[in-house]
mmCIF file of C-alpha atoms in Angstrom:
data_model
loop_
_atom_site.group_PDB
_atom_site.id
_atom_site.type_symbol
_atom_site.label_atom_id
_atom_site.label_comp_id
_atom_site.label_asym_id
_atom_site.label_seq_id
_atom_site.Cartn_x
_atom_site.Cartn_y
_atom_site.Cartn_z
ATOM 1 C CA MET A 1 16.224 -15.137 -8.646
ATOM 2 C CA GLU A 2 13.511 -15.698 -11.215
ATOM 3 C CA ARG A 3 10.525 -17.496 -9.692
ATOM 4 C CA PHE A 4 8.955 -18.812 -12.888
ATOM 5 C CA ASP A 5 9.909 -18.880 -16.563
ATOM 6 C CA MET A 6 6.801 -17.841 -18.481
ATOM 7 C CA MET A 7 8.419 -18.870 -21.757
ATOM 8 C CA ALA A 8 8.937 -22.442 -20.541
ATOM 9 C CA ASP A 9 5.193 -22.878 -19.983
ATOM 10 C CA GLU A 10 2.881 -23.503 -22.965
ATOM 11 C CA LEU A 11 0.245 -20.997 -21.858
ATOM 12 C CA GLY A 12 2.874 -18.457 -20.784
ATOM 13 C CA ALA A 13 4.535 -18.688 -24.197
ATOM 14 C CA ARG A 14 1.176 -18.214 -25.987
ATOM 15 C CA ILE A 15 0.477 -15.133 -23.891
ATOM 16 C CA ALA A 16 3.987 -13.790 -24.591
ATOM 17 C CA ARG A 17 3.368 -14.173 -28.337
ATOM 18 C CA ARG A 18 0.113 -12.198 -28.030
ATOM 19 C CA VAL A 19 1.863 -9.427 -26.082
ATOM 20 C CA ALA A 20 4.627 -9.366 -28.705
ATOM 21 C CA ASN A 21 2.024 -8.987 -31.461
ATOM 22 C CA VAL A 22 0.409 -6.037 -29.645
ATOM 23 C CA ALA A 23 3.872 -4.483 -29.411
ATOM 24 C CA LEU A 24 4.327 -5.040 -33.166
ATOM 25 C CA ALA A 25 1.070 -3.247 -33.941
ATOM 26 C CA ILE A 26 2.188 -0.277 -31.856
ATOM 27 C CA GLN A 27 5.657 -0.322 -33.458
ATOM 28 C CA GLY A 28 3.976 -0.199 -36.880
ATOM 29 C CA SER A 29 2.108 2.987 -35.998
ATOM 30 C CA THR A 30 3.232 6.505 -36.841
ATOM 31 C CA LEU A 31 4.269 7.117 -33.221
ATOM 32 C CA PRO A 32 8.048 7.587 -33.518
ATOM 33 C CA ARG A 33 9.965 4.490 -32.476
ATOM 34 C CA ASP A 34 12.522 6.455 -30.454
ATOM 35 C CA LEU A 35 9.666 7.965 -28.443
ATOM 36 C CA GLN A 36 8.192 4.499 -27.900
ATOM 37 C CA ASP A 37 11.517 3.368 -26.454
ATOM 38 C CA LEU A 38 11.718 6.372 -24.103
ATOM 39 C CA VAL A 39 8.155 5.835 -22.861
ATOM 40 C CA GLN A 40 8.727 2.121 -22.255
ATOM 41 C CA LEU A 41 11.968 2.845 -20.436
ATOM 42 C CA ARG A 42 10.396 5.490 -18.182
ATOM 43 C CA VAL A 43 7.392 3.327 -17.263
ATOM 44 C CA SER A 44 9.705 0.388 -16.555
ATOM 45 C CA GLN A 45 11.834 2.582 -14.285
ATOM 46 C CA ILE A 46 8.767 3.689 -12.321
ATOM 47 C CA ASN A 47 7.588 0.096 -11.939
ATOM 48 C CA GLY A 48 11.023 -1.181 -10.922
ATOM 49 C CA CYS A 49 11.163 -3.781 -13.674
ATOM 50 C CA GLY A 50 14.866 -4.571 -14.068
ATOM 51 C CA PHE A 51 14.324 -6.836 -17.047
ATOM 52 C CA CYS A 52 12.281 -4.228 -18.926
ATOM 53 C CA VAL A 53 14.713 -1.398 -18.095
ATOM 54 C CA ASP A 54 17.488 -3.617 -19.491
ATOM 55 C CA PHE A 55 15.377 -4.529 -22.548
ATOM 56 C CA HIS A 56 14.301 -1.016 -23.492
ATOM 57 C CA THR A 57 17.651 0.620 -22.751
ATOM 58 C CA LYS A 58 19.467 -1.867 -24.965
ATOM 59 C CA ASP A 59 16.875 -1.704 -27.759
ATOM 60 C CA ALA A 60 16.964 2.098 -27.734
ATOM 61 C CA ALA A 61 20.772 2.153 -27.791
ATOM 62 C CA ALA A 62 20.836 -0.396 -30.632
ATOM 63 C CA ALA A 63 18.438 1.857 -32.576
ATOM 64 C CA GLY A 64 20.805 4.808 -32.138
ATOM 65 C CA GLU A 65 19.421 6.587 -29.073
ATOM 66 C CA SER A 66 22.095 8.620 -27.296
ATOM 67 C CA ALA A 67 23.469 7.578 -23.926
ATOM 68 C CA VAL A 68 22.767 11.079 -22.602
ATOM 69 C CA ARG A 69 19.042 10.837 -23.329
ATOM 70 C CA LEU A 70 18.846 7.297 -21.965
ATOM 71 C CA HIS A 71 20.544 8.370 -18.737
ATOM 72 C CA LEU A 72 18.333 11.439 -18.371
ATOM 73 C CA VAL A 73 14.927 9.877 -19.067
ATOM 74 C CA ALA A 74 14.476 9.236 -15.322
ATOM 75 C CA ALA A 75 14.880 12.994 -14.752
ATOM 76 C CA TRP A 76 13.278 14.243 -17.965
ATOM 77 C CA ARG A 77 11.647 17.252 -16.299
ATOM 78 C CA GLU A 78 15.073 18.593 -15.333
ATOM 79 C CA ALA A 79 16.771 17.799 -18.646
ATOM 80 C CA THR A 80 17.119 19.909 -21.783
ATOM 81 C CA VAL A 81 17.473 17.016 -24.236
ATOM 82 C CA PHE A 82 13.774 16.206 -24.756
ATOM 83 C CA THR A 83 11.349 17.891 -27.146
ATOM 84 C CA ASP A 84 7.980 19.262 -26.083
ATOM 85 C CA ALA A 85 6.285 16.282 -27.748
ATOM 86 C CA GLU A 86 8.521 13.836 -25.850
ATOM 87 C CA ARG A 87 7.807 15.688 -22.598
ATOM 88 C CA ALA A 88 4.064 15.426 -23.223
ATOM 89 C CA ALA A 89 4.363 11.690 -23.907
ATOM 90 C CA LEU A 90 6.540 11.109 -20.843
ATOM 91 C CA ALA A 91 4.073 13.039 -18.661
ATOM 92 C CA LEU A 92 1.198 10.902 -19.976
ATOM 93 C CA ALA A 93 3.264 7.755 -19.393
ATOM 94 C CA GLU A 94 4.002 8.730 -15.793
ATOM 95 C CA GLU A 95 0.461 9.817 -14.963
ATOM 96 C CA GLY A 96 -1.009 6.746 -16.644
ATOM 97 C CA THR A 97 1.377 4.510 -14.720
ATOM 98 C CA ARG A 98 0.884 6.067 -11.295
ATOM 99 C CA VAL A 99 -2.900 5.527 -11.150
ATOM 100 C CA ALA A 100 -2.395 2.905 -8.428
ATOM 101 C CA ASP A 101 -0.533 5.474 -6.291
ATOM 102 C CA ALA A 102 -3.766 7.419 -5.657
ATOM 103 C CA HIS A 103 -2.921 9.592 -8.637
ATOM 104 C CA PRO A 104 -6.020 11.016 -10.313
ATOM 105 C CA GLY A 105 -4.977 9.645 -13.704
ATOM 106 C CA VAL A 106 -3.918 11.697 -16.683
ATOM 107 C CA SER A 107 -4.551 15.371 -16.029
ATOM 108 C CA ASP A 108 -6.433 17.596 -18.453
ATOM 109 C CA GLU A 109 -3.269 19.672 -18.828
ATOM 110 C CA THR A 110 -1.186 16.660 -19.855
ATOM 111 C CA TRP A 111 -3.934 15.408 -22.169
ATOM 112 C CA ALA A 112 -4.085 18.829 -23.864
ATOM 113 C CA ARG A 113 -0.301 18.800 -24.386
ATOM 114 C CA VAL A 114 -0.474 15.286 -25.854
ATOM 115 C CA ARG A 115 -3.245 16.337 -28.258
ATOM 116 C CA GLU A 116 -1.128 19.328 -29.338
ATOM 117 C CA HIS A 117 1.633 17.039 -30.566
ATOM 118 C CA PHE A 118 0.022 13.771 -31.642
ATOM 119 C CA ASP A 119 -2.704 12.779 -34.115
ATOM 120 C CA ASP A 120 -5.405 10.192 -33.371
ATOM 121 C CA GLU A 121 -3.361 7.179 -34.501
ATOM 122 C CA GLN A 122 -0.401 8.296 -32.430
ATOM 123 C CA VAL A 123 -2.607 8.880 -29.374
ATOM 124 C CA ALA A 124 -4.081 5.390 -29.753
ATOM 125 C CA ALA A 125 -0.567 3.968 -30.020
ATOM 126 C CA LEU A 126 0.714 5.990 -27.048
ATOM 127 C CA VAL A 127 -2.169 5.064 -24.739
ATOM 128 C CA SER A 128 -1.897 1.404 -25.767
ATOM 129 C CA LEU A 129 1.873 1.485 -25.300
ATOM 130 C CA VAL A 130 1.560 2.782 -21.739
ATOM 131 C CA ALA A 131 -1.032 0.117 -20.906
ATOM 132 C CA MET A 132 0.999 -2.659 -22.565
ATOM 133 C CA ILE A 133 4.329 -1.825 -20.915
ATOM 134 C CA ASN A 134 2.628 -1.562 -17.526
ATOM 135 C CA ALA A 135 1.218 -5.068 -18.037
ATOM 136 C CA SER A 136 4.603 -6.395 -19.172
ATOM 137 C CA ASN A 137 6.322 -4.789 -16.179
ATOM 138 C CA ARG A 138 3.886 -6.423 -13.820
ATOM 139 C CA LEU A 139 4.348 -9.854 -15.365
ATOM 140 C CA ASN A 140 8.115 -9.582 -15.039
ATOM 141 C CA VAL A 141 8.110 -8.067 -11.540
ATOM 142 C CA ILE A 142 5.735 -10.761 -10.230
ATOM 143 C CA VAL A 143 8.037 -13.567 -11.419
ATOM 144 C CA ARG A 144 11.168 -11.544 -10.531
ATOM 145 C CA LYS A 145 12.710 -11.727 -13.982
ATOM 146 C CA PRO A 146 16.108 -10.100 -13.464
ATOM 147 C CA GLY A 147 17.712 -7.518 -15.713
ATOM 148 C CA GLY A 148 21.044 -7.954 -17.426
ATOM 149 C CA SER A 149 20.528 -10.849 -19.816
ATOM 150 C CA TYR A 150 18.543 -9.191 -22.612
ATOM 151 C CA GLN A 151 20.069 -9.052 -26.087
ATOM 152 C CA PRO A 152 18.448 -6.886 -28.791
ATOM 153 C CA GLY A 153 16.307 -9.015 -31.085
ATOM 154 C CA MET A 154 16.107 -12.026 -28.789
ATOM 155 C CA PHE A 155 12.295 -12.042 -28.926
ATOM 156 C CA ASP A 156 11.940 -11.525 -32.683
ATOM 157 C CA ALA A 157 10.863 -15.148 -33.161
ATOM 158 C CA LEU A 158 7.766 -14.534 -30.997
ATOM 159 C CA THR A 159 6.161 -12.462 -33.731
ATOM 160 C CA ARG A 160 6.630 -14.938 -36.555
#
């Protein structure tokens, strides 16, 4: 059961609008949108954020992502459906997310693979995306926002 509705609180709603605007800036970058969805889904899976897994799965599906890729993102290392660039981004997302698990952060090997596939703007977007989705996951996990109720586009008004 959800402990607290951030959107029902004036300050919570202002913060949500700011987070939504950061997401918009990242979405407007040259980092491919389908890759953004995969990264957000994988980070949300790691963090156990049911609401965000629901959100990013449904958004990705609505944008045309295949069910096979969505189902396999949790096991991307053992799947053949991801490109080398997607694998590099997913590795960075996992290593950047697991820093609290005594992980040493993003390895030099992963960083080198990311730099092979992405230009400076895309790297800025990718790093910011990982940080932003981790923050969003934590907000939702703390208040126990459950998954299952998200509908694609339901937060579009936040960015107006």
